[in-house]
XYZ file of C-alpha atoms in Angstrom:
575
model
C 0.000 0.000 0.000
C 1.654 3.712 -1.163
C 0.839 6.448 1.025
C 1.326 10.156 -0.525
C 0.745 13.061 0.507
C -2.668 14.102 0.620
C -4.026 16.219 -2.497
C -7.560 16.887 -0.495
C -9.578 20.446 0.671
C -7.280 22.317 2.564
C -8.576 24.544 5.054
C -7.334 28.208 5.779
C -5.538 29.122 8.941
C -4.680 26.885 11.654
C -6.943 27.346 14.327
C -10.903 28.266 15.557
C -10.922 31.425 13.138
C -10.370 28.971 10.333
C -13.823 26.664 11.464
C -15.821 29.668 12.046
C -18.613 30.623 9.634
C -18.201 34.097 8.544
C -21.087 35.468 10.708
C -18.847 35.135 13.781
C -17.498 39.124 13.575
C -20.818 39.903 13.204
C -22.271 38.293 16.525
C -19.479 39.708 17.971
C -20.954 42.509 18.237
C -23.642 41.451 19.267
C -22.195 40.253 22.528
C -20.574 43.505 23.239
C -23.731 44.939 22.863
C -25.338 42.528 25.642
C -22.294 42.983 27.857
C -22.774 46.825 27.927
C -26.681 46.797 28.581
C -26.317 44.205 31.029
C -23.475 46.581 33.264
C -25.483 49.843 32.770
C -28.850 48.068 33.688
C -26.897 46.488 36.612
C -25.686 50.071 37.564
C -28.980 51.805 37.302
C -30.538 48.624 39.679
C -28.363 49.578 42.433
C -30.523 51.408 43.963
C -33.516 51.513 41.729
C -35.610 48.232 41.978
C -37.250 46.669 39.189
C -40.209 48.374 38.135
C -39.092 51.616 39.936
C -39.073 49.886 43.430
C -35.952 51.128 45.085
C -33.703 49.840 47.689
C -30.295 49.837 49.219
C -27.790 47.277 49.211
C -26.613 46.158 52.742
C -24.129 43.642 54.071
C -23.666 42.397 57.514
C -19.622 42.450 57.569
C -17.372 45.561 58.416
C -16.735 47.237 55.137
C -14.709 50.268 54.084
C -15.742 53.498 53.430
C -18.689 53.329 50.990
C -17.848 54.689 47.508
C -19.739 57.204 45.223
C -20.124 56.976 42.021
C -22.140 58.893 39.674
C -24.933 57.145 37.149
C -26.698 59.062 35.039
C -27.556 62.307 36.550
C -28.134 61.047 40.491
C -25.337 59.741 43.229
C -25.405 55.819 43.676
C -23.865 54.824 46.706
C -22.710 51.233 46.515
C -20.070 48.641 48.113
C -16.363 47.888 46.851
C -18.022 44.277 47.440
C -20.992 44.626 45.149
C -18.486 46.960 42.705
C -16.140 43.707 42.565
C -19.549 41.485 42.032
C -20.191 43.383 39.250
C -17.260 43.412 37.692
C -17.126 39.940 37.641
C -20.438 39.776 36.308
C -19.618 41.545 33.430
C -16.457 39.559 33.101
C -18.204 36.018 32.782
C -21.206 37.709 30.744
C -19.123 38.440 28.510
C -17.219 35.051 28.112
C -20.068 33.340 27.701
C -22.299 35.126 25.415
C -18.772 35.344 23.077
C -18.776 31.533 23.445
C -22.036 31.015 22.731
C -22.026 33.329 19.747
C -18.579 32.683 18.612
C -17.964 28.856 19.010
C -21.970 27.284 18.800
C -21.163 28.687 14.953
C -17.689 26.498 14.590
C -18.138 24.393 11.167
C -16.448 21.172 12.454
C -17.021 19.727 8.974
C -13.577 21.668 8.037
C -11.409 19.222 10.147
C -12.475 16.329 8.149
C -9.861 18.242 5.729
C -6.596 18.563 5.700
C -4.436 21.140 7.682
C -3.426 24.183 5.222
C 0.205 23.668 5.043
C 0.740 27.139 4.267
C 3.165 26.242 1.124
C 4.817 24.115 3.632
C 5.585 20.615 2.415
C 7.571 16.888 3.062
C 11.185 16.810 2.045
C 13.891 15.382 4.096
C 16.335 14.971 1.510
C 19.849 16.473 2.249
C 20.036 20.354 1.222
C 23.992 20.014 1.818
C 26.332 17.840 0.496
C 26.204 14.381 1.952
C 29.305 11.997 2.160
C 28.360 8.335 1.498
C 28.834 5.790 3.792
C 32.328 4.201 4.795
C 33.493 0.895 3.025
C 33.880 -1.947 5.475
C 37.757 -1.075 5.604
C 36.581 2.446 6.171
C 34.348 1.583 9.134
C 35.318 2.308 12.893
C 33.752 -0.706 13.588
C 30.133 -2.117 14.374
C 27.256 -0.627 15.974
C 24.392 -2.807 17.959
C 21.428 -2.216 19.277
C 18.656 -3.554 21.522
C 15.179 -1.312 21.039
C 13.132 -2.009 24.266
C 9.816 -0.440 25.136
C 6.453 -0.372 22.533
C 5.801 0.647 19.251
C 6.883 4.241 19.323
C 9.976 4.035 21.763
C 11.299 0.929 19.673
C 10.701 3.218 16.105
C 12.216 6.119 17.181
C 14.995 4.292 18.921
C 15.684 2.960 15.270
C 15.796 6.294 13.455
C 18.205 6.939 16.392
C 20.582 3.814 15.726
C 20.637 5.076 12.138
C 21.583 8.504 13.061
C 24.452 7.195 15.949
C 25.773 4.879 13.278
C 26.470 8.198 11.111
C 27.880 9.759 14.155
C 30.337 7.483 14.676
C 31.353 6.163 10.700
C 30.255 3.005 11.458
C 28.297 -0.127 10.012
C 25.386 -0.672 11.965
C 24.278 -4.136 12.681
C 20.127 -4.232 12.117
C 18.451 -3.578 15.504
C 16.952 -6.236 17.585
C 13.380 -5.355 18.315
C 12.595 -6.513 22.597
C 9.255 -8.077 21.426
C 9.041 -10.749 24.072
C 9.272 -8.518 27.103
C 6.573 -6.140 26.359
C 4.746 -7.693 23.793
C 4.523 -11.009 24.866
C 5.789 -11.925 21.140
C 7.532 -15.100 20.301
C 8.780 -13.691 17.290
C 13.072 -13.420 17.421
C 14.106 -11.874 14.138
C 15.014 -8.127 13.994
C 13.067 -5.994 13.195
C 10.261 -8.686 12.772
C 7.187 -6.399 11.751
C 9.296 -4.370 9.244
C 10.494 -4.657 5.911
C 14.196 -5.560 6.294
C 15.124 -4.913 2.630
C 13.572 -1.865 1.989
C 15.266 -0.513 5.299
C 18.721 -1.743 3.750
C 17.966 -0.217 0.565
C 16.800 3.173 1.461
C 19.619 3.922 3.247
C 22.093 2.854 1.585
C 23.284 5.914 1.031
C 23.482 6.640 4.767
C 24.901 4.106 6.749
C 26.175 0.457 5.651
C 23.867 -1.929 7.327
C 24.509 -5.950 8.067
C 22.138 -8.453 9.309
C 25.055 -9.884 11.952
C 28.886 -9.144 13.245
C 30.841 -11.180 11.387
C 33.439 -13.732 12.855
C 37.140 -12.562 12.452
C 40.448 -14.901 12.214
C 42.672 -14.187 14.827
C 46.154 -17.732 15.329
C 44.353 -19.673 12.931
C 41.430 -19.706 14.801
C 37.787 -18.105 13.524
C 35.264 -16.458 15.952
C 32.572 -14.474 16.196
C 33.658 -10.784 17.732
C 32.008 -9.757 20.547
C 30.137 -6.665 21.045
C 31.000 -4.178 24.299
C 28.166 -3.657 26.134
C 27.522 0.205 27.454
C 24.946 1.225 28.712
C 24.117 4.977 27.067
C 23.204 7.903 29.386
C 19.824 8.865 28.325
C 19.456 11.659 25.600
C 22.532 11.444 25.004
C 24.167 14.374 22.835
C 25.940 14.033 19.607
C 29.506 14.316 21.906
C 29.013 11.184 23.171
C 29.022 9.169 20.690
C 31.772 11.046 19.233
C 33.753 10.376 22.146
C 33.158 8.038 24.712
C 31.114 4.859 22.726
C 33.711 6.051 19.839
C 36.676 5.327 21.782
C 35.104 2.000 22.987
C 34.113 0.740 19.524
C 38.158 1.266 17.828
C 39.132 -0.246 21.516
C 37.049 -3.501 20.804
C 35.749 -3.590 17.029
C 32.147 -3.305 18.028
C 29.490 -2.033 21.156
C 26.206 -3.030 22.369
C 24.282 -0.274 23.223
C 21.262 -1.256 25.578
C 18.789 -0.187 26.520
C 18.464 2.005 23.518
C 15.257 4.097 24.503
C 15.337 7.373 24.352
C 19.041 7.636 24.213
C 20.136 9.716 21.569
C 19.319 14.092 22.573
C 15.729 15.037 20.265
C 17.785 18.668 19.777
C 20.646 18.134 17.442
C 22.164 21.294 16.086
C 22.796 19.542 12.908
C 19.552 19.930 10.595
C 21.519 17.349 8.057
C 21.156 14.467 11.295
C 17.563 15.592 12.047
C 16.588 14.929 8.342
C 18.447 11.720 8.262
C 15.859 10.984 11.370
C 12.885 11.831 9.194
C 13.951 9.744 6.077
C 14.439 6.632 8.913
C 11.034 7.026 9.682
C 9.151 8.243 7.059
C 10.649 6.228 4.606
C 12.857 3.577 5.738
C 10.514 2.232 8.251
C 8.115 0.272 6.279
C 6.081 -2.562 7.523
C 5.875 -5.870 6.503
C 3.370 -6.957 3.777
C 0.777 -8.776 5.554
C 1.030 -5.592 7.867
C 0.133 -2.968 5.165
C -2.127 -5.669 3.700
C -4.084 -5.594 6.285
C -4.480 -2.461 7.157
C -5.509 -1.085 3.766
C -8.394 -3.800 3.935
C -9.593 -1.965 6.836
C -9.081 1.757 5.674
C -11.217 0.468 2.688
C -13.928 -0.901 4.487
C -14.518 2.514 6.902
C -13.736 4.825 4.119
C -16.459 2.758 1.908
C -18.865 4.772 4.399
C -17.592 8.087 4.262
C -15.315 9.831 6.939
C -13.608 8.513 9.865
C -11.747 9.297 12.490
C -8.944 7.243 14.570
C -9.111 7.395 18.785
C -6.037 5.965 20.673
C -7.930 5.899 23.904
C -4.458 4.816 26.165
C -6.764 3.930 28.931
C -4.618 0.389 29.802
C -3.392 -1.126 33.192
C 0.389 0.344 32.268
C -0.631 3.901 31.597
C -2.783 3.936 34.448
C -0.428 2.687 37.356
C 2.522 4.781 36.092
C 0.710 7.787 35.911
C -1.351 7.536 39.596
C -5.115 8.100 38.063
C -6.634 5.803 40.205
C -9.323 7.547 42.534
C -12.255 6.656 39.695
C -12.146 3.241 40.261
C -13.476 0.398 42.655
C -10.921 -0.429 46.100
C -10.458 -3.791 44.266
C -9.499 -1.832 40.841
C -7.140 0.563 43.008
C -4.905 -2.338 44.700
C -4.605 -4.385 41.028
C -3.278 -0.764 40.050
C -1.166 0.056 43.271
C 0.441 -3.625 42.979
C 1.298 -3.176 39.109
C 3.013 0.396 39.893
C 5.374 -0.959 42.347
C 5.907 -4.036 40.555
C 7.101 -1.901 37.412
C 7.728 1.717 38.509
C 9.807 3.943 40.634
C 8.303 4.102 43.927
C 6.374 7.593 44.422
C 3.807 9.333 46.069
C 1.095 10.174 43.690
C -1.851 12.380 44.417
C -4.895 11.449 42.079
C -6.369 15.082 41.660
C -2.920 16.611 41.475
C -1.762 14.174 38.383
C -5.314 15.056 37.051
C -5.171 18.857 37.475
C -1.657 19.091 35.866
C -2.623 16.924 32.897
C -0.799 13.690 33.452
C -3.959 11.674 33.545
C -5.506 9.830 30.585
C -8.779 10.931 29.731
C -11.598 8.033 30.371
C -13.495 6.649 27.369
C -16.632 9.140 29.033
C -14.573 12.119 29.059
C -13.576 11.795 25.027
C -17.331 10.900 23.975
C -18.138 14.476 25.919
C -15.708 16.475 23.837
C -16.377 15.609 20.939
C -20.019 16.089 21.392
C -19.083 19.411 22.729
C -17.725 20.035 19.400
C -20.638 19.098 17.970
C -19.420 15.765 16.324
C -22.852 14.035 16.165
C -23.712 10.198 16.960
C -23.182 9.100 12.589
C -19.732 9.558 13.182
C -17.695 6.261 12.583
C -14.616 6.168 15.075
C -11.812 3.240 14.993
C -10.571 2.557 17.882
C -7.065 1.995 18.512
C -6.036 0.657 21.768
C -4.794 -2.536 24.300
C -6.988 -4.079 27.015
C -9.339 -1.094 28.543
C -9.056 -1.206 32.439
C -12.008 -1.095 34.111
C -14.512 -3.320 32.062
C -17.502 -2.037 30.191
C -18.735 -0.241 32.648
C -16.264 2.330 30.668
C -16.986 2.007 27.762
C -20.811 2.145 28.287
C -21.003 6.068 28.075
C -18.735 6.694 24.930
C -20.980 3.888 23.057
C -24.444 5.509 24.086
C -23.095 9.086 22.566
C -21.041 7.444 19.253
C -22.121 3.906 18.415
C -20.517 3.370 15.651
C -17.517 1.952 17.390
C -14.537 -0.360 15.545
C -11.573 -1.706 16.114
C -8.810 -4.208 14.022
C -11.003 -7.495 15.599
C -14.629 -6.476 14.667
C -13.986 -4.086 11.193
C -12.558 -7.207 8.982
C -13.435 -10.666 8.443
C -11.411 -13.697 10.557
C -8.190 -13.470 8.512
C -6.952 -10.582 9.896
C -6.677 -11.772 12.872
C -3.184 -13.453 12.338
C -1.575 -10.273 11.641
C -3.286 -8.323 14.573
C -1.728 -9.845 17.116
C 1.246 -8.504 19.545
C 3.009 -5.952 18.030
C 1.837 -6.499 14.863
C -1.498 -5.556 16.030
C -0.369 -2.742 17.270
C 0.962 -1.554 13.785
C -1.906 -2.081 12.319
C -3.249 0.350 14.270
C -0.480 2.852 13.635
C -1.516 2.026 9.927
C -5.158 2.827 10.647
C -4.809 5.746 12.557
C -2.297 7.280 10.350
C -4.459 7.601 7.021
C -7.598 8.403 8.902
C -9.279 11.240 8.474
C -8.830 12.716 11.949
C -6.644 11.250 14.834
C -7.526 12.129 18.346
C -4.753 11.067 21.111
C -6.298 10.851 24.904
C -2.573 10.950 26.057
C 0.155 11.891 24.638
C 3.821 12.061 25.324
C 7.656 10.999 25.149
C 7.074 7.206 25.034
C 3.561 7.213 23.874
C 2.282 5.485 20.592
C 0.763 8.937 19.724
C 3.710 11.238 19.907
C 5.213 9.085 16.805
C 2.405 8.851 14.820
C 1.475 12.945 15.460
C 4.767 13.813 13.429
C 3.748 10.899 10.732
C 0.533 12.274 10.177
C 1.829 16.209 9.379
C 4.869 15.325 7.358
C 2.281 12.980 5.198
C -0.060 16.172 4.174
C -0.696 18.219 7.621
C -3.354 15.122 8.090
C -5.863 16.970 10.801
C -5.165 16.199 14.533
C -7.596 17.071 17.155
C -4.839 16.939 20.609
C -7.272 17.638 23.605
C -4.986 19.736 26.376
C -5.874 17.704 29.382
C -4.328 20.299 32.238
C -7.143 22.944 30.941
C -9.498 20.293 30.619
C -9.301 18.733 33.689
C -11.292 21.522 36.377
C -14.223 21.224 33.573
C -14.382 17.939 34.173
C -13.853 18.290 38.111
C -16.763 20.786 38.177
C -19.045 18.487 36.087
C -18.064 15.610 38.443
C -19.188 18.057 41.175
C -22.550 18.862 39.835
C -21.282 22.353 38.630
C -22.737 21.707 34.319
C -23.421 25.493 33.858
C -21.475 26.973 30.384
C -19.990 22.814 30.488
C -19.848 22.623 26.142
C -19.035 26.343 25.875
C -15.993 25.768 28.311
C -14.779 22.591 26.468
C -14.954 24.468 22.802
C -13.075 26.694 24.083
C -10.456 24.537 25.039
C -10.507 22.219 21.941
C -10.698 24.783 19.470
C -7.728 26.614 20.576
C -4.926 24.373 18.589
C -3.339 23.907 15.280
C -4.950 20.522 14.169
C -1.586 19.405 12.725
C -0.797 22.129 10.638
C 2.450 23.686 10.938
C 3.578 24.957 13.848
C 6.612 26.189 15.954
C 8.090 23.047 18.218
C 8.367 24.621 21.522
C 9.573 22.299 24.393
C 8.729 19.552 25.675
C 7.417 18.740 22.071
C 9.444 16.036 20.485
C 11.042 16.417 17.285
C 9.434 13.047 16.412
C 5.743 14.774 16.988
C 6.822 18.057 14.920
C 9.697 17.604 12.764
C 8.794 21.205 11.332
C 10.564 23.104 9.888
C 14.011 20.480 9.341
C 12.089 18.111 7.548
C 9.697 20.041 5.721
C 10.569 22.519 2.294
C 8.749 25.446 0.586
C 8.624 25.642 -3.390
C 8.881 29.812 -3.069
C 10.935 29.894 0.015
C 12.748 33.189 0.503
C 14.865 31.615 2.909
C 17.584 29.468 1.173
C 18.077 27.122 3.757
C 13.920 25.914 3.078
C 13.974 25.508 -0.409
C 13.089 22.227 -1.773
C 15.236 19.965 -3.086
C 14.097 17.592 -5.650
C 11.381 14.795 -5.075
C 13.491 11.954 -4.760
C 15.209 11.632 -1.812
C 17.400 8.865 -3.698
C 17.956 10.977 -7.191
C 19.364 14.028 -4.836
C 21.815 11.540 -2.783
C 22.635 9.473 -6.273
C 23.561 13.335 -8.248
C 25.811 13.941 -5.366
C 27.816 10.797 -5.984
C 28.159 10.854 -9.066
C 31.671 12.176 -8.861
C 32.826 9.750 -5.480
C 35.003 7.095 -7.287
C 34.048 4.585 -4.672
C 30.068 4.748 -5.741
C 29.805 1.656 -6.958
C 31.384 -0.110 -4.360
C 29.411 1.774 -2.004
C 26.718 0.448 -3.896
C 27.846 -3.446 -4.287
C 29.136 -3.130 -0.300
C 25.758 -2.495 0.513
C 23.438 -4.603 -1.315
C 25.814 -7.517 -1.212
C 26.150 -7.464 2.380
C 23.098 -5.982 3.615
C 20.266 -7.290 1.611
C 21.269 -10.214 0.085
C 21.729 -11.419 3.613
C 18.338 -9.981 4.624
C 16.614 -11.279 1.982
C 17.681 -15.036 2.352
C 16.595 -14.669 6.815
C 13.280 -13.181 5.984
C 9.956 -15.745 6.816
């Protein structure tokens, strides 16, 4: 299955003014308007009574001196505490009626389009010239690698072996995926749910890439050389590999790095290295047949119905215990959770409502259905669910399916032979798959290690594809004072929230954003760019490389290195 970039509607700038009907300026107005009758009618009741009965305001408490203000052409004598009442009053009138006016006219239709780009597109071709990769004689030695964690710390944790490997001018040996551990995955060979030999080839022109260390000869005698395990400090910066795993490597031929999460620093000066990331993962990283296979069978059976849009509701026993939400569930519920955090995580003392007021809490299954209702998604609209085994039973899920019921996921949208390739890990990249060519993609939680930060940057550098990211630190009092019985202005207070974002267009990346959520502006080009530096380079990322070797004498044994020894190997271990 190809994906390209998306040649569908655009919409106009980023944000709520680009939803809003063109009435909105208009009813603008309108709530000034209200605002201003509302404080002089307040002022004039001061003292004047509806219907012309008067009276005086009085308070029980010791206040200061009482202040005078005039109001029309007679003295009102009023509070500082029913001055301050008033001001708020006007304050909050004000916010709502602009909600109401302003945001009840949103056309959510829009986001079933595309982000406008803004001339912005793809490229993360080199813009400099790019040395090709050393011969085996030219290599510093061998670089391995052990990927632990899920889906997105094991992808990015690639793209970073890749860019280390360049670092260092050395072969790297093709990462070993930790399947078992976390996944519960018999399967052994690296990299099992990618394509090994489009990896090799796509990058040939970046690093040299073997499926193994080979043995070496030393008094007659033939053995297999043996990697030096380090273990990497975590983000890492470009220095250090440099330097310290550089020394190690000419000291002993080859290292193991492991664990390999999150060990390479997201800010690297070099935008050359940063694009080398992009074309790792947006290019190199391809899964396996049966993979894309199957997830184009299910893309073509929602889209055979119109729109839809993708919800990774991360509402699982793991994301739960390590971040502390556990005050919404039964005592029984709370000690499975308790026990699985201090079987797995740093011990810590986590306050529910705290972790919940400063966003670290996933949002329940409820809590999504009432946003997008708030933005006035109605109950037609077909949602696939991507996600593990939801904590907390049905009881759940009960809510979200009475406001959206038409609810799938990879078991119940295709017929019983999918099921072989949903399983594991490969399940969950058919979901990646799923959720990256829908129409919309809402994440309940997102962040460094989370499925959702990957496939955020996937989905803007393949066409600015429109992401709804709910911000659950302002959320979270809305849904505090709902849980409280406090409803009043509830949808106006959650539009105002969701409709304050980009949607996946581009956008500044402003810490703690990854560079693997919002690779803008390194891996993306303009076609008029004033700036130099953002012009675009030609299409192919392989024709720009190729036209800058064309005058290396060693091409073609760059060329024969790497296919000889890289693919031809990969292509005889693959199942």
């Amino acid at each position: 299955m190809s994906i390209g970039i998306s040649g569908g509607l655009r919409r106009g700038p980023i944000g709520e003014a680009s939803l809003r009907r063109r009435r909105g300026p208009a009813r603008l107005w309108v709530a000034v308007a209200a605002l201003v009758v509302g404080t002089i009618w307040l002022c004039s009741s001061s003292s004047v009574g509806l219907l012309g009965a008067s009276y005086r305001v009085r308070v029980s408490s010791p206040l200061p001196r009482l202040l005078v203000l005039p109001c029309g052409s007679r003295f009102r004598t009023i509070t500082i505490t029913y001055m301050h009442c008033l001001f708020e009053f006007s304050t909050t009138l004000f916010l709502i009626l602009t909600s109401m006016l302003l945001l009840k006219d949103v056309d959510v239709n829009k986001l079933w389009r595309t982000a406008d780009s803004n001339g912005w597109r793809a490229s993360s071709a080199p813009r400099t010239y790019w040395p090709p990769p050393p011969t085996e004689s030219e290599s510093n030695g061998y670089l391995r690698v052990r990927c632990n964690g899920g889906l997105n710390q094991q992808r990015s944790a690639i793209c970073n072996a890749v860019v280390a490997a360049r670092i260092m001018n050395a072969t790297l040996v093709l990462p070993e995926l930790d399947t078992n551990s976390f996944w519960h995955d018999e399967r052994k060979e690296p990299l099992c749910i990618y394509d090994v030999p489009h990896f090799v080839k796509t990058l040939k022109y970046d690093v040299r890439i073997v499926m193994s260390i080979p043995e070496i000869t030393a008094k007659g005698k033939t053995k297999k050389l043996k990697a030096h395990q380090i273990r990497p400090p975590r983000d890492a910066p470009v220095s250090w590999y440099a330097t310290v795993a550089l020394e190690q490597m000419k000291k002993h031929g080859a290292v193991y790095l492991t664990p390999f999460s999150h060990r390479l620093a997201e800010d690297i000066d070099d935008p050359e290295l940063q694009r080398l990331r992009c074309r790792v993962n947006y290019h190199a990283l391809r899964f396996k047949t049966p993979i894309m296979k199957t997830s184009s069978e299910i893309v073509n059976k929602l889209r055979s119905e119109g729109h839809f849009m993708s919800i990774h509701l991360r509402f699982e026993l793991d994301m739960l215990a390590f971040a502390g939400c556990i005050d919404i569930f039964t005592p029984q519920e709370q000690k499975i959770l308790l026990k699985y955090r201090k079987e797995h995580f740093a011990d810590k003392i986590l306050i529910p409502r705290e972790r919940r007021l400063i966003g670290k809490c996933p949002l329940t299954p409820e809590e999504v259905g009432l946003i997008l209702r708030a933005m006035r998604f109605d109950n037609k609209t077909r949602i696939y669910l991507a996600s593990g085994e939801l904590f907390g039973g049905k009881r759940f899920m009960k809510p979200f399916k009475a406001m959206f019921p038409r609810l799938e996921n990879h078991s119940t949208v295709g017929p019983g032979k999918l099921e072989e390739n949903t399983q594991g890990l490969a399940g969950s990249a058919v979901d990646y798959m799923v959720c990256l060519l829908s129409d919309i993609f809402i994440p309940t939680y997102d962040g460094p290690s989370n499925f959702a930060n990957n496939l955020m940057g996937h989905r803007m550098y393949y066409g600015f594809r429109t992401t709804i990211t709910p911000n659950r630190k302002a959320l979270a009092p809305i849904f505090i004072d709902r849980a409280q019985g406090r409803t009043s202005g509830f949808e106006q207070r959650i539009r105002q929230v969701m409709f304050n974002t980009h949607f996946g267009g581009p956008h500044k990346r402003i810490h703690p954003e990854s560079f693997y959520t919002n690779s803008w502006p390194e891996c993306f080009c303009q076609t008029d760019a004033r700036n130099r530096a953002d012009r675009c380079p030609p299409d192919n990322i392989n024709d720009v490389l190729e036209s800058q070797f064309q005058s290396e004498e060693e091409i073609e044994e760059v060329r024969t290195t790497n296919q000889t020894d890289a693919t031809g190997q990969a292509e005889e271990t693959m199942i």
